[in-house]
Amino acid sequence: MQKMNNKNKIFIDKLRSSGLRPTNQRVEISKFLFNRKKTFHFTVEELKNSMNLKRSKKISTATFYNTVHALKSAGYLKEFSLENNTSYYDTNISSHHHFFDNGKVIDINSDKITFRKLPEAPKGKKIKNVEVVIRLENNN
Amino acid sequence: MQKMNNKNKIFIDKLRSSGLRPTNQRVEISKFLFNRKKTFHFTVEELKNSMNLKRSKKISTATFYNTVHALKSAGYLKEFSLENNTSYYDTNISSHHHFFDNGKVIDINSDKITFRKLPEAPKGKKIKNVEVVIRLENNN
DNA sequence: AACTACTTTATAATTATTCTAAAGTATGTG
DNA sequence: CACATACTTTAGAATAATTATAAAGTAGTT
Ligand SMILES: [Mn+2]
Ligand SMILES: [Mn+2]
Ligand SMILES: [Zn+2]
Ligand SMILES: [Zn+2]
C-alpha cells in the first residue's frame, strides 16, 4: 500500500534491490539515510534515536538492524569501526579515506590521497582496497 | 614476593610504569604479551583462552581486562578495531600500517608506505598520525 | 603479628547486537 | 471481496564483549 510517488522512487528501489519490500518503516529509514547531500556516518543506535525522537509511533530496534544489514549486504552502506565496540555505517560506499577527530568522522575523497610507495600483497593474495585514517588532534 | 630475576625485569618494569604492582598473574601476562619477537595482535578473550589453557589455576577475566587496559593507558599496547564489535590490541605501539586478510592482521612497517599527496588538517586541528589499512583477498 | 592498601576473583550489570515467536500487514486467487 | 499465504514488525529473550561490585586474598609496613 506504498504510495509510489516519484519523490520516493529512488529510496524504494534501494530497498527492493536489497530484497526488502518497501514498507513504510523501511522507506522512512531509506529516506533518512540517503536523502541528504553529504555522507552520513552513523551507528544503528544513533539512527534509531534520531528517527524515533520525532515519531509518535516508534520503529523497533529490530527493524533498524534488519534494514541496515540488508542495505549493507546489498552494497548501499559500508561498515567500519572506531576504537570502541560499536559498528558504524557509511552512506559513502566508494573506497575512500577518513579523518577521525575524537569520534567525529569526516570523509576524504579518494583522489585527495596518493601514494609514492606501497607494499606488494603477500603471495597468493591481492589488494582489495587501501584506506587511510588520519587521526586529528587540536592545535597546541 | 615476586622473584626479581633479571629475566623478568623488563616485563615487571612495564607493569610498574603502568601503575601496577608486579603480581604473579600480571607478570605472566606481561611476559606472554611482550616476550616475543614478532608483533602480537589479540583480543582479550583470545589472550585469556590461550594463557588459561595451559594453567591449572586460571587467571580471571577481570584481571586480563584490567591488566590490558593499564598497559594500554601507559602506552605499551595500542588498541584497534576490525569490522566486528571486539577490541583488538597490538604490541607494536609505533604508528604503523596493516594488512587485513579475513580477520588476520599483519604489520606493515611505517617506511613501507609513503605518500605523494596528503590533505591538510582542518582549521584548528593538526595531524596526530596517518595509518593505512590494506585489505587483501585471494587471487582469482 | 597487626594494619593497611592493593589485588584477585566470582558474579552481577551493562551495552551492542541477534534471535524468537507472536501479532500485524500485504499480496494473490477465486 | 474472502481467504490463504508469505512477508513484516515488534517486544522481549538470548548472547557476547565489557565493565562494575564487593568479598576474600596478598603484600608491604610497622
Ligand atoms: Mn556484540
Ligand atoms: Mn561493549
Ligand atoms: Zn566515509
Ligand atoms: Zn600492528
mmCIF file of N, CA, C and O (backbone and C1' of nucleotides) in Angstrom, chain C residues 17-29:
data_model
loop_
_atom_site.group_PDB
_atom_site.id
_atom_site.type_symbol
_atom_site.label_atom_id
_atom_site.label_comp_id
_atom_site.label_asym_id
_atom_site.label_seq_id
_atom_site.Cartn_x
_atom_site.Cartn_y
_atom_site.Cartn_z
ATOM 1 P P DT C 17 26.105 -2.324 17.536
ATOM 2 O "O5'" DT C 17 25.461 -3.779 17.578
ATOM 3 C "C5'" DT C 17 26.318 -4.902 17.764
ATOM 4 C "C4'" DT C 17 25.488 -6.158 17.881
ATOM 5 C "C3'" DT C 17 24.527 -6.386 16.713
ATOM 6 O "O3'" DT C 17 25.070 -7.454 15.957
ATOM 7 C "C1'" DT C 17 23.594 -6.979 18.826
ATOM 8 P P DT C 18 24.313 -8.030 14.684
ATOM 9 O "O5'" DT C 18 23.460 -9.229 15.303
ATOM 10 C "C5'" DT C 18 24.138 -10.262 16.002
ATOM 11 C "C4'" DT C 18 23.112 -11.252 16.522
ATOM 12 C "C3'" DT C 18 22.153 -11.767 15.442
ATOM 13 O "O3'" DT C 18 22.215 -13.184 15.541
ATOM 14 C "C1'" DT C 18 20.952 -11.035 17.343
ATOM 15 P P DC C 19 21.272 -14.111 14.632
ATOM 16 O "O5'" DC C 19 20.135 -14.530 15.662
ATOM 17 C "C5'" DC C 19 20.511 -15.020 16.944
ATOM 18 C "C4'" DC C 19 19.261 -15.439 17.709
ATOM 19 C "C3'" DC C 19 18.232 -16.197 16.858
ATOM 20 O "O3'" DC C 19 17.821 -17.303 17.644
ATOM 21 C "C1'" DC C 19 17.216 -14.301 17.897
ATOM 22 P P DT C 20 16.755 -18.370 17.040
ATOM 23 O "O5'" DT C 20 15.380 -17.883 17.667
ATOM 24 C "C5'" DT C 20 15.337 -17.582 19.051
ATOM 25 C "C4'" DT C 20 13.896 -17.373 19.476
ATOM 26 C "C3'" DT C 20 12.875 -18.103 18.595
ATOM 27 O "O3'" DT C 20 11.878 -18.623 19.447
ATOM 28 C "C1'" DT C 20 12.422 -15.786 18.602
ATOM 29 P P DA C 21 10.909 -19.800 18.941
ATOM 30 O "O5'" DA C 21 9.507 -19.272 19.471
ATOM 31 C "C5'" DA C 21 9.463 -18.249 20.468
ATOM 32 C "C4'" DA C 21 8.237 -17.389 20.233
ATOM 33 C "C3'" DA C 21 7.156 -18.057 19.377
ATOM 34 O "O3'" DA C 21 5.927 -17.502 19.800
ATOM 35 C "C1'" DA C 21 7.813 -16.132 18.314
ATOM 36 P P DA C 22 4.575 -18.342 19.710
ATOM 37 O "O5'" DA C 22 3.498 -17.191 19.925
ATOM 38 C "C5'" DA C 22 3.754 -16.154 20.878
ATOM 39 C "C4'" DA C 22 3.301 -14.826 20.305
ATOM 40 C "C3'" DA C 22 1.938 -14.906 19.607
ATOM 41 O "O3'" DA C 22 1.131 -13.831 20.055
ATOM 42 C "C1'" DA C 22 3.540 -13.917 18.174
ATOM 43 P P DA C 23 -0.410 -13.770 19.646
ATOM 44 O "O5'" DA C 23 -0.506 -12.377 18.884
ATOM 45 C "C5'" DA C 23 0.139 -11.230 19.443
ATOM 46 C "C4'" DA C 23 0.245 -10.174 18.358
ATOM 47 C "C3'" DA C 23 -1.061 -9.959 17.598
ATOM 48 O "O3'" DA C 23 -1.201 -8.561 17.385
ATOM 49 C "C1'" DA C 23 0.666 -10.477 16.092
ATOM 50 P P DG C 24 -2.351 -7.956 16.436
ATOM 51 O "O5'" DG C 24 -1.533 -7.481 15.143
ATOM 52 C "C5'" DG C 24 -0.534 -6.469 15.303
ATOM 53 C "C4'" DG C 24 -0.010 -6.108 13.928
ATOM 54 C "C3'" DG C 24 -1.088 -5.676 12.935
ATOM 55 O "O3'" DG C 24 -0.639 -4.486 12.304
ATOM 56 C "C1'" DG C 24 0.199 -7.434 12.012
ATOM 57 P P DT C 25 -1.559 -3.742 11.231
ATOM 58 O "O5'" DT C 25 -0.933 -4.252 9.861
ATOM 59 C "C5'" DT C 25 0.433 -3.964 9.590
ATOM 60 C "C4'" DT C 25 0.747 -4.446 8.200
ATOM 61 C "C3'" DT C 25 -0.289 -4.029 7.146
ATOM 62 O "O3'" DT C 25 0.438 -3.451 6.081
ATOM 63 C "C1'" DT C 25 0.141 -6.344 7.004
ATOM 64 P P DA C 26 -0.305 -2.916 4.816
ATOM 65 O "O5'" DA C 26 0.154 -4.012 3.766
ATOM 66 C "C5'" DA C 26 1.547 -4.172 3.502
ATOM 67 C "C4'" DA C 26 1.727 -5.266 2.483
ATOM 68 C "C3'" DA C 26 0.988 -5.036 1.168
ATOM 69 O "O3'" DA C 26 1.917 -5.321 0.140
ATOM 70 C "C1'" DA C 26 0.364 -7.130 2.104
ATOM 71 P P DT C 27 1.477 -5.157 -1.355
ATOM 72 O "O5'" DT C 27 1.203 -6.642 -1.822
ATOM 73 C "C5'" DT C 27 2.123 -7.674 -1.456
ATOM 74 C "C4'" DT C 27 1.676 -8.961 -2.109
ATOM 75 C "C3'" DT C 27 0.960 -8.763 -3.452
ATOM 76 O "O3'" DT C 27 1.393 -9.792 -4.324
ATOM 77 C "C1'" DT C 27 -0.476 -9.873 -1.958
ATOM 78 P P DG C 28 0.840 -9.888 -5.793
ATOM 79 O "O5'" DG C 28 0.055 -11.271 -5.716
ATOM 80 C "C5'" DG C 28 0.742 -12.456 -5.293
ATOM 81 C "C4'" DG C 28 -0.236 -13.602 -5.329
ATOM 82 C "C3'" DG C 28 -1.018 -13.704 -6.648
ATOM 83 O "O3'" DG C 28 -1.187 -15.091 -6.933
ATOM 84 C "C1'" DG C 28 -2.529 -13.358 -4.861
ATOM 85 P P DT C 29 -2.040 -15.543 -8.180
ATOM 86 O "O5'" DT C 29 -3.362 -15.996 -7.448
ATOM 87 C "C5'" DT C 29 -3.299 -17.008 -6.421
ATOM 88 C "C4'" DT C 29 -4.683 -17.607 -6.262
ATOM 89 C "C3'" DT C 29 -5.471 -17.708 -7.574
ATOM 90 O "O3'" DT C 29 -6.276 -18.882 -7.542
ATOM 91 C "C1'" DT C 29 -6.608 -16.257 -6.103
#
